[in-house]
Amino acid sequence: MEPTRNRPISAEKNLPGAVKYGNKIDIMDKILIRGGGTLKGTIPISGAKNATLPALAATLLTSDRVYLSNIPHLVDVTTMLELLGRHGAALTIDEKLGVEIDNKGIDNFCAPYDLVRTMRASILVMGPMLAHYGQAEISLPGGCAIGSRPVNLHIQGLRALGADISLGNGFIRARCKRLSGARIYLEPVTVTGTENLLMAATLADGITTLENAAREPEVVDLANMLISMGAKIRGAGSSTIIIEGVKELHGTSHTIIPDRIETVTFIIAAAITNGEVTLTNTQSEFLTVPLEKLRQAGVIIEEEGGNSLKVRSNGNLQAVDFQTSPYPGFPTDIQAQMLVFNSMAAGSSIVTETIFENRFMHVSELQRMGANIQIHGNSVHVQGMGKLVGAPVMATDLRASASLVLAGLAAEGETLISRVYHLDRGYERIEEKLLALGAEIKRLSE
Ligand code: UD1
């Protein structure tokens, strides 16, 4: 197939297979699952959404071409491509999950409300655009279903690097001649905040030290990409990152790491359906804490070769307590899915959410499926029932949607999930992958 080139990108036309997998967001789409079956087979894990978004934003740091591979076909990725296209990038998408980004033509520095409101991570273009072009105008993201999610640390950090930033009419307006290195302490730990400042600091004069930096594998992947573009970065993966600014960055070719959240979601799917599933193209080293918990809970997870995991239940799943925390702790992005696991297991458990306020929206939907979960502030008490029953439910955010799919797979009878557009933001071809494992699942479009 001939690669397509155009500017600005019309995502719907240019991502092969993308219309089918979610670019045409139909908010009326529903997913129907007949649960109770056993999942069996092998599926590949996609590239990580949360590594792809900063990698795409990082291309704004150079006018050379950048080639990214292992890009997942997701609505959030399409939104970021659309945003780069609006800034003036030329994008060439090939059939090998690769995108070439050519930013020579960048001439628009505004990230508008219609895109930012659909994806908060659009804020990631602010640091690189400001550092390379001296200006950026980003719509303020506003609240979302899992809490207020401020961006004050992004703004404070860029100010510390010398940017002149004003807020007004719902926009953040940032200007600078050239950024200069600074010592920045981030409290609380912020993933996209660390990434934004890391990118900006690569082109600042002098040395920047990010303290209490996020240690997520996606931050390390971004740092590796930036180093391959000529950036001088030490300490990524630890809580202190030191960046020595350089005059300019050059093009690169970079492969996105596997999606650790998708990996655990499928591990839970295999365990609670008493299945046997092999996950390929993944990396267990990013998952030490959640895999340890799942093993404790009775999930048998065997490493096969360098990048495959073979998963099955020991037939006697036990609920586990945990609390979410920044990497390397238990990821908040797996909390909702684990509530389903604990509901299907034996025993009671306490789960505490420490990262986001209001991230228990899925609880009331799971209760409708028979889950015995009580909310107490930022903790829940789950009484394992060993079973769930199908019901009509509504997805409220990305990971909550995944928990409802898991619940539907394990439940007796039919589950109809509405508002599944949340799911399309972060799970590539989820129905197709589950169908390949023998699930009875279909998308209903009105
Ligand atoms: C990223 C992930 C998201 C994940 C989250 C936590 C991406 C694209 N998204 O989101 O999937 O759930 O990390 O692992 O990578 N905070 C502030 N001020 C700020 C920024 C953040 O107070 O300026 C607070 C937030 O309200 C939250 C905490 O810091 O309580 C962590 O949020 P953060 O790590 O920034 O989340 P995101 O980067 O948005």
mmCIF file of N, CA, C and O in Angstrom, residues 329-399:
data_model
loop_
_atom_site.group_PDB
_atom_site.id
_atom_site.type_symbol
_atom_site.label_atom_id
_atom_site.label_comp_id
_atom_site.label_asym_id
_atom_site.label_seq_id
_atom_site.Cartn_x
_atom_site.Cartn_y
_atom_site.Cartn_z
ATOM 1 N N GLY A 329 5.066 1.611 42.008
ATOM 2 C CA GLY A 329 3.948 1.083 42.793
ATOM 3 C C GLY A 329 2.824 0.556 41.911
ATOM 4 O O GLY A 329 2.965 0.461 40.687
ATOM 5 N N PHE A 330 1.705 0.239 42.527
ATOM 6 C CA PHE A 330 0.578 -0.359 41.801
ATOM 7 C C PHE A 330 -0.119 0.728 40.964
ATOM 8 O O PHE A 330 -0.575 1.726 41.517
ATOM 9 N N PRO A 331 -0.231 0.554 39.640
ATOM 10 C CA PRO A 331 -0.765 1.631 38.791
ATOM 11 C C PRO A 331 -2.246 1.924 39.034
ATOM 12 O O PRO A 331 -3.057 0.999 39.111
ATOM 13 N N THR A 332 -2.564 3.203 39.124
ATOM 14 C CA THR A 332 -3.976 3.598 39.241
ATOM 15 C C THR A 332 -4.767 3.150 38.012
ATOM 16 O O THR A 332 -5.960 2.871 38.109
ATOM 17 N N ASP A 333 -4.091 3.027 36.874
ATOM 18 C CA ASP A 333 -4.789 2.640 35.639
ATOM 19 C C ASP A 333 -5.213 1.170 35.635
ATOM 20 O O ASP A 333 -5.833 0.704 34.678
ATOM 21 N N ILE A 334 -4.864 0.421 36.692
ATOM 22 C CA ILE A 334 -5.333 -0.980 36.774
ATOM 23 C C ILE A 334 -6.279 -1.173 37.960
ATOM 24 O O ILE A 334 -6.766 -2.271 38.205
ATOM 25 N N GLN A 335 -6.526 -0.093 38.693
ATOM 26 C CA GLN A 335 -7.364 -0.221 39.900
ATOM 27 C C GLN A 335 -8.765 -0.745 39.570
ATOM 28 O O GLN A 335 -9.272 -1.682 40.212
ATOM 29 N N ALA A 336 -9.414 -0.165 38.551
ATOM 30 C CA ALA A 336 -10.795 -0.550 38.232
ATOM 31 C C ALA A 336 -10.866 -2.032 37.837
ATOM 32 O O ALA A 336 -11.746 -2.775 38.284
ATOM 33 N N GLN A 337 -9.896 -2.456 37.005
ATOM 34 C CA GLN A 337 -9.893 -3.845 36.541
ATOM 35 C C GLN A 337 -9.684 -4.797 37.726
ATOM 36 O O GLN A 337 -10.257 -5.888 37.777
ATOM 37 N N MET A 338 -8.851 -4.377 38.697
ATOM 38 C CA MET A 338 -8.588 -5.241 39.854
ATOM 39 C C MET A 338 -9.804 -5.368 40.773
ATOM 40 O O MET A 338 -9.927 -6.353 41.505
ATOM 41 N N LEU A 339 -10.681 -4.359 40.760
ATOM 42 C CA LEU A 339 -11.900 -4.506 41.573
ATOM 43 C C LEU A 339 -12.751 -5.658 41.026
ATOM 44 O O LEU A 339 -13.427 -6.358 41.783
ATOM 45 N N VAL A 340 -12.726 -5.828 39.705
ATOM 46 C CA VAL A 340 -13.451 -6.963 39.109
ATOM 47 C C VAL A 340 -12.779 -8.267 39.520
ATOM 48 O O VAL A 340 -13.436 -9.231 39.909
ATOM 49 N N PHE A 341 -11.432 -8.267 39.467
ATOM 50 C CA PHE A 341 -10.694 -9.469 39.875
ATOM 51 C C PHE A 341 -11.061 -9.831 41.313
ATOM 52 O O PHE A 341 -11.405 -10.979 41.611
ATOM 53 N N ASN A 342 -10.993 -8.834 42.215
ATOM 54 C CA ASN A 342 -11.266 -9.111 43.632
ATOM 55 C C ASN A 342 -12.720 -9.550 43.839
ATOM 56 O O ASN A 342 -13.012 -10.341 44.743
ATOM 57 N N SER A 343 -13.634 -9.055 43.006
ATOM 58 C CA SER A 343 -15.036 -9.477 43.117
ATOM 59 C C SER A 343 -15.217 -10.928 42.691
ATOM 60 O O SER A 343 -16.068 -11.641 43.218
ATOM 61 N N MET A 344 -14.408 -11.359 41.728
ATOM 62 C CA MET A 344 -14.516 -12.741 41.235
ATOM 63 C C MET A 344 -13.712 -13.718 42.097
ATOM 64 O O MET A 344 -13.833 -14.924 41.925
ATOM 65 N N ALA A 345 -12.863 -13.174 42.984
ATOM 66 C CA ALA A 345 -12.015 -14.040 43.817
ATOM 67 C C ALA A 345 -12.711 -14.326 45.146
ATOM 68 O O ALA A 345 -13.793 -13.806 45.423
ATOM 69 N N ALA A 346 -12.071 -15.140 45.978
ATOM 70 C CA ALA A 346 -12.617 -15.431 47.313
ATOM 71 C C ALA A 346 -12.001 -14.478 48.329
ATOM 72 O O ALA A 346 -10.864 -14.037 48.178
ATOM 73 N N GLY A 347 -12.774 -14.128 49.353
ATOM 74 C CA GLY A 347 -12.240 -13.301 50.440
ATOM 75 C C GLY A 347 -12.531 -11.824 50.250
ATOM 76 O O GLY A 347 -13.024 -11.395 49.209
ATOM 77 N N SER A 348 -12.192 -11.062 51.309
ATOM 78 C CA SER A 348 -12.476 -9.631 51.222
ATOM 79 C C SER A 348 -11.165 -8.869 51.057
ATOM 80 O O SER A 348 -10.081 -9.368 51.405
ATOM 81 N N SER A 349 -11.263 -7.663 50.523
ATOM 82 C CA SER A 349 -10.047 -6.885 50.270
ATOM 83 C C SER A 349 -10.330 -5.404 50.440
ATOM 84 O O SER A 349 -11.475 -4.963 50.335
ATOM 85 N N ILE A 350 -9.254 -4.673 50.700
ATOM 86 C CA ILE A 350 -9.334 -3.213 50.798
ATOM 87 C C ILE A 350 -8.432 -2.647 49.702
ATOM 88 O O ILE A 350 -7.256 -3.009 49.606
ATOM 89 N N VAL A 351 -9.000 -1.776 48.903
ATOM 90 C CA VAL A 351 -8.242 -1.147 47.818
ATOM 91 C C VAL A 351 -8.291 0.362 48.035
ATOM 92 O O VAL A 351 -9.358 0.935 48.228
ATOM 93 N N THR A 352 -7.128 1.002 48.009
ATOM 94 C CA THR A 352 -7.064 2.451 48.257
ATOM 95 C C THR A 352 -6.520 3.162 47.028
ATOM 96 O O THR A 352 -5.495 2.751 46.465
ATOM 97 N N GLU A 353 -7.219 4.214 46.620
ATOM 98 C CA GLU A 353 -6.790 5.012 45.460
ATOM 99 C C GLU A 353 -6.115 6.275 45.981
ATOM 100 O O GLU A 353 -6.736 7.079 46.665
ATOM 101 N N THR A 354 -4.818 6.429 45.674
ATOM 102 C CA THR A 354 -4.096 7.600 46.220
ATOM 103 C C THR A 354 -3.753 8.633 45.144
ATOM 104 O O THR A 354 -3.256 9.703 45.471
ATOM 105 N N ILE A 355 -3.988 8.315 43.872
ATOM 106 C CA ILE A 355 -3.546 9.243 42.815
ATOM 107 C C ILE A 355 -4.653 10.220 42.417
ATOM 108 O O ILE A 355 -4.425 11.421 42.320
ATOM 109 N N PHE A 356 -5.843 9.703 42.152
ATOM 110 C CA PHE A 356 -6.927 10.562 41.670
ATOM 111 C C PHE A 356 -8.105 10.537 42.624
ATOM 112 O O PHE A 356 -8.478 9.485 43.143
ATOM 113 N N GLU A 357 -8.702 11.704 42.818
ATOM 114 C CA GLU A 357 -9.968 11.787 43.550
ATOM 115 C C GLU A 357 -11.047 11.238 42.596
ATOM 116 O O GLU A 357 -10.854 11.233 41.378
ATOM 117 N N ASN A 358 -12.120 10.760 43.115
ATOM 118 C CA ASN A 358 -13.260 10.403 42.283
ATOM 119 C C ASN A 358 -12.974 9.311 41.255
ATOM 120 O O ASN A 358 -13.517 9.342 40.154
ATOM 121 N N ARG A 359 -12.044 8.390 41.575
ATOM 122 C CA ARG A 359 -11.791 7.351 40.583
ATOM 123 C C ARG A 359 -12.472 6.037 40.956
ATOM 124 O O ARG A 359 -11.920 4.959 40.752
ATOM 125 N N PHE A 360 -13.700 6.140 41.461
ATOM 126 C CA PHE A 360 -14.464 4.922 41.768
ATOM 127 C C PHE A 360 -15.805 4.959 41.048
ATOM 128 O O PHE A 360 -16.782 4.369 41.513
ATOM 129 N N MET A 361 -15.856 5.660 39.910
ATOM 130 C CA MET A 361 -17.127 5.790 39.190
ATOM 131 C C MET A 361 -17.651 4.433 38.708
ATOM 132 O O MET A 361 -18.846 4.254 38.532
ATOM 133 N N HIS A 362 -16.726 3.494 38.504
ATOM 134 C CA HIS A 362 -17.106 2.162 38.018
ATOM 135 C C HIS A 362 -17.798 1.330 39.103
ATOM 136 O O HIS A 362 -18.455 0.357 38.801
ATOM 137 N N VAL A 363 -17.641 1.750 40.385
ATOM 138 C CA VAL A 363 -18.162 0.915 41.482
ATOM 139 C C VAL A 363 -19.674 0.756 41.379
ATOM 140 O O VAL A 363 -20.214 -0.355 41.486
ATOM 141 N N SER A 364 -20.381 1.861 41.109
ATOM 142 C CA SER A 364 -21.848 1.745 41.077
ATOM 143 C C SER A 364 -22.294 0.848 39.912
ATOM 144 O O SER A 364 -23.294 0.125 40.023
ATOM 145 N N GLU A 365 -21.540 0.879 38.820
ATOM 146 C CA GLU A 365 -21.896 0.002 37.689
ATOM 147 C C GLU A 365 -21.619 -1.463 38.042
ATOM 148 O O GLU A 365 -22.407 -2.347 37.750
ATOM 149 N N LEU A 366 -20.471 -1.695 38.721
ATOM 150 C CA LEU A 366 -20.145 -3.082 39.112
ATOM 151 C C LEU A 366 -21.154 -3.602 40.143
ATOM 152 O O LEU A 366 -21.509 -4.787 40.130
ATOM 153 N N GLN A 367 -21.639 -2.688 40.994
ATOM 154 C CA GLN A 367 -22.664 -3.109 41.976
ATOM 155 C C GLN A 367 -23.908 -3.596 41.228
ATOM 156 O O GLN A 367 -24.584 -4.530 41.655
ATOM 157 N N ARG A 368 -24.216 -2.951 40.087
ATOM 158 C CA ARG A 368 -25.387 -3.354 39.316
ATOM 159 C C ARG A 368 -25.214 -4.769 38.756
ATOM 160 O O ARG A 368 -26.179 -5.413 38.363
ATOM 161 N N MET A 369 -23.955 -5.219 38.690
ATOM 162 C CA MET A 369 -23.694 -6.576 38.198
ATOM 163 C C MET A 369 -23.518 -7.547 39.370
ATOM 164 O O MET A 369 -23.041 -8.667 39.182
ATOM 165 N N GLY A 370 -23.868 -7.090 40.555
ATOM 166 C CA GLY A 370 -23.853 -7.985 41.715
ATOM 167 C C GLY A 370 -22.609 -7.890 42.559
ATOM 168 O O GLY A 370 -22.461 -8.644 43.541
ATOM 169 N N ALA A 371 -21.683 -6.979 42.222
ATOM 170 C CA ALA A 371 -20.456 -6.872 43.030
ATOM 171 C C ALA A 371 -20.791 -6.301 44.396
ATOM 172 O O ALA A 371 -21.646 -5.414 44.513
ATOM 173 N N ASN A 372 -20.111 -6.798 45.417
ATOM 174 C CA ASN A 372 -20.317 -6.313 46.783
ATOM 175 C C ASN A 372 -19.135 -5.401 47.129
ATOM 176 O O ASN A 372 -18.117 -5.844 47.652
ATOM 177 N N ILE A 373 -19.273 -4.122 46.776
ATOM 178 C CA ILE A 373 -18.174 -3.155 46.975
ATOM 179 C C ILE A 373 -18.748 -1.941 47.701
ATOM 180 O O ILE A 373 -19.777 -1.395 47.276
ATOM 181 N N GLN A 374 -18.093 -1.546 48.788
ATOM 182 C CA GLN A 374 -18.529 -0.340 49.524
ATOM 183 C C GLN A 374 -17.410 0.685 49.476
ATOM 184 O O GLN A 374 -16.247 0.347 49.732
ATOM 185 N N ILE A 375 -17.795 1.931 49.185
ATOM 186 C CA ILE A 375 -16.787 3.014 49.133
ATOM 187 C C ILE A 375 -16.695 3.682 50.498
ATOM 188 O O ILE A 375 -17.709 4.042 51.087
ATOM 189 N N HIS A 376 -15.463 3.866 50.998
ATOM 190 C CA HIS A 376 -15.215 4.618 52.239
ATOM 191 C C HIS A 376 -14.127 5.630 51.917
ATOM 192 O O HIS A 376 -12.931 5.292 51.942
ATOM 193 N N GLY A 377 -14.505 6.844 51.583
ATOM 194 C CA GLY A 377 -13.516 7.872 51.218
ATOM 195 C C GLY A 377 -12.742 7.456 49.988
ATOM 196 O O GLY A 377 -13.331 7.177 48.940
ATOM 197 N N ASN A 378 -11.395 7.392 50.127
ATOM 198 C CA ASN A 378 -10.602 7.001 48.944
ATOM 199 C C ASN A 378 -10.252 5.505 48.956
ATOM 200 O O ASN A 378 -9.344 5.069 48.261
ATOM 201 N N SER A 379 -11.015 4.733 49.770
ATOM 202 C CA SER A 379 -10.807 3.274 49.771
ATOM 203 C C SER A 379 -12.114 2.562 49.447
ATOM 204 O O SER A 379 -13.196 3.140 49.601
ATOM 205 N N VAL A 380 -11.992 1.323 49.007
ATOM 206 C CA VAL A 380 -13.188 0.492 48.873
ATOM 207 C C VAL A 380 -12.962 -0.829 49.595
ATOM 208 O O VAL A 380 -11.828 -1.310 49.698
ATOM 209 N N HIS A 381 -14.056 -1.365 50.084
ATOM 210 C CA HIS A 381 -14.023 -2.700 50.659
ATOM 211 C C HIS A 381 -14.740 -3.612 49.670
ATOM 212 O O HIS A 381 -15.890 -3.350 49.287
ATOM 213 N N VAL A 382 -14.051 -4.635 49.206
ATOM 214 C CA VAL A 382 -14.642 -5.559 48.225
ATOM 215 C C VAL A 382 -14.834 -6.913 48.897
ATOM 216 O O VAL A 382 -13.878 -7.482 49.426
ATOM 217 N N GLN A 383 -16.054 -7.400 48.884
ATOM 218 C CA GLN A 383 -16.295 -8.758 49.368
ATOM 219 C C GLN A 383 -16.396 -9.665 48.146
ATOM 220 O O GLN A 383 -17.323 -9.520 47.344
ATOM 221 N N GLY A 384 -15.414 -10.535 47.973
ATOM 222 C CA GLY A 384 -15.410 -11.421 46.805
ATOM 223 C C GLY A 384 -16.635 -12.317 46.797
ATOM 224 O O GLY A 384 -16.985 -12.889 47.824
ATOM 225 N N MET A 385 -17.297 -12.393 45.636
ATOM 226 C CA MET A 385 -18.524 -13.180 45.523
ATOM 227 C C MET A 385 -18.294 -14.427 44.675
ATOM 228 O O MET A 385 -19.133 -15.293 44.610
ATOM 229 N N GLY A 386 -17.177 -14.416 43.935
ATOM 230 C CA GLY A 386 -16.924 -15.537 43.029
ATOM 231 C C GLY A 386 -17.797 -15.518 41.799
ATOM 232 O O GLY A 386 -17.680 -16.374 40.925
ATOM 233 N N LYS A 387 -18.729 -14.542 41.723
ATOM 234 C CA LYS A 387 -19.526 -14.460 40.503
ATOM 235 C C LYS A 387 -20.103 -13.050 40.319
ATOM 236 O O LYS A 387 -20.210 -12.270 41.274
ATOM 237 N N LEU A 388 -20.450 -12.754 39.080
ATOM 238 C CA LEU A 388 -21.128 -11.499 38.741
ATOM 239 C C LEU A 388 -22.257 -11.869 37.791
ATOM 240 O O LEU A 388 -22.237 -12.948 37.179
ATOM 241 N N VAL A 389 -23.243 -10.983 37.661
ATOM 242 C CA VAL A 389 -24.325 -11.273 36.710
ATOM 243 C C VAL A 389 -24.448 -10.138 35.694
ATOM 244 O O VAL A 389 -24.275 -8.963 36.038
ATOM 245 N N GLY A 390 -24.759 -10.507 34.460
ATOM 246 C CA GLY A 390 -24.834 -9.525 33.374
ATOM 247 C C GLY A 390 -25.900 -8.468 33.636
ATOM 248 O O GLY A 390 -26.914 -8.729 34.297
ATOM 249 N N ALA A 391 -25.664 -7.252 33.127
ATOM 250 C CA ALA A 391 -26.625 -6.151 33.298
ATOM 251 C C ALA A 391 -26.283 -5.063 32.285
ATOM 252 O O ALA A 391 -25.162 -5.031 31.774
ATOM 253 N N PRO A 392 -27.233 -4.158 32.003
ATOM 254 C CA PRO A 392 -26.865 -2.985 31.203
ATOM 255 C C PRO A 392 -26.051 -2.029 32.072
ATOM 256 O O PRO A 392 -26.456 -1.748 33.211
ATOM 257 N N VAL A 393 -24.898 -1.579 31.594
ATOM 258 C CA VAL A 393 -24.037 -0.684 32.388
ATOM 259 C C VAL A 393 -23.490 0.418 31.482
ATOM 260 O O VAL A 393 -23.560 0.321 30.253
ATOM 261 N N MET A 394 -22.930 1.444 32.124
ATOM 262 C CA MET A 394 -22.444 2.581 31.365
ATOM 263 C C MET A 394 -20.982 2.864 31.700
ATOM 264 O O MET A 394 -20.618 2.948 32.873
ATOM 265 N N ALA A 395 -20.158 3.018 30.658
ATOM 266 C CA ALA A 395 -18.746 3.341 30.877
ATOM 267 C C ALA A 395 -18.599 4.816 31.225
ATOM 268 O O ALA A 395 -19.300 5.658 30.663
ATOM 269 N N THR A 396 -17.705 5.122 32.172
ATOM 270 C CA THR A 396 -17.542 6.524 32.591
ATOM 271 C C THR A 396 -16.173 7.085 32.245
ATOM 272 O O THR A 396 -16.014 8.284 32.091
ATOM 273 N N ASP A 397 -15.158 6.256 32.188
ATOM 274 C CA ASP A 397 -13.841 6.705 31.719
ATOM 275 C C ASP A 397 -13.122 5.489 31.146
ATOM 276 O O ASP A 397 -13.651 4.380 31.164
ATOM 277 N N LEU A 398 -11.914 5.752 30.657
ATOM 278 C CA LEU A 398 -11.210 4.701 29.921
ATOM 279 C C LEU A 398 -11.030 3.398 30.710
ATOM 280 O O LEU A 398 -11.421 2.324 30.263
ATOM 281 N N ARG A 399 -10.411 3.497 31.893
ATOM 282 C CA ARG A 399 -10.119 2.258 32.622
ATOM 283 C C ARG A 399 -11.382 1.672 33.250
ATOM 284 O O ARG A 399 -11.494 0.453 33.406
#
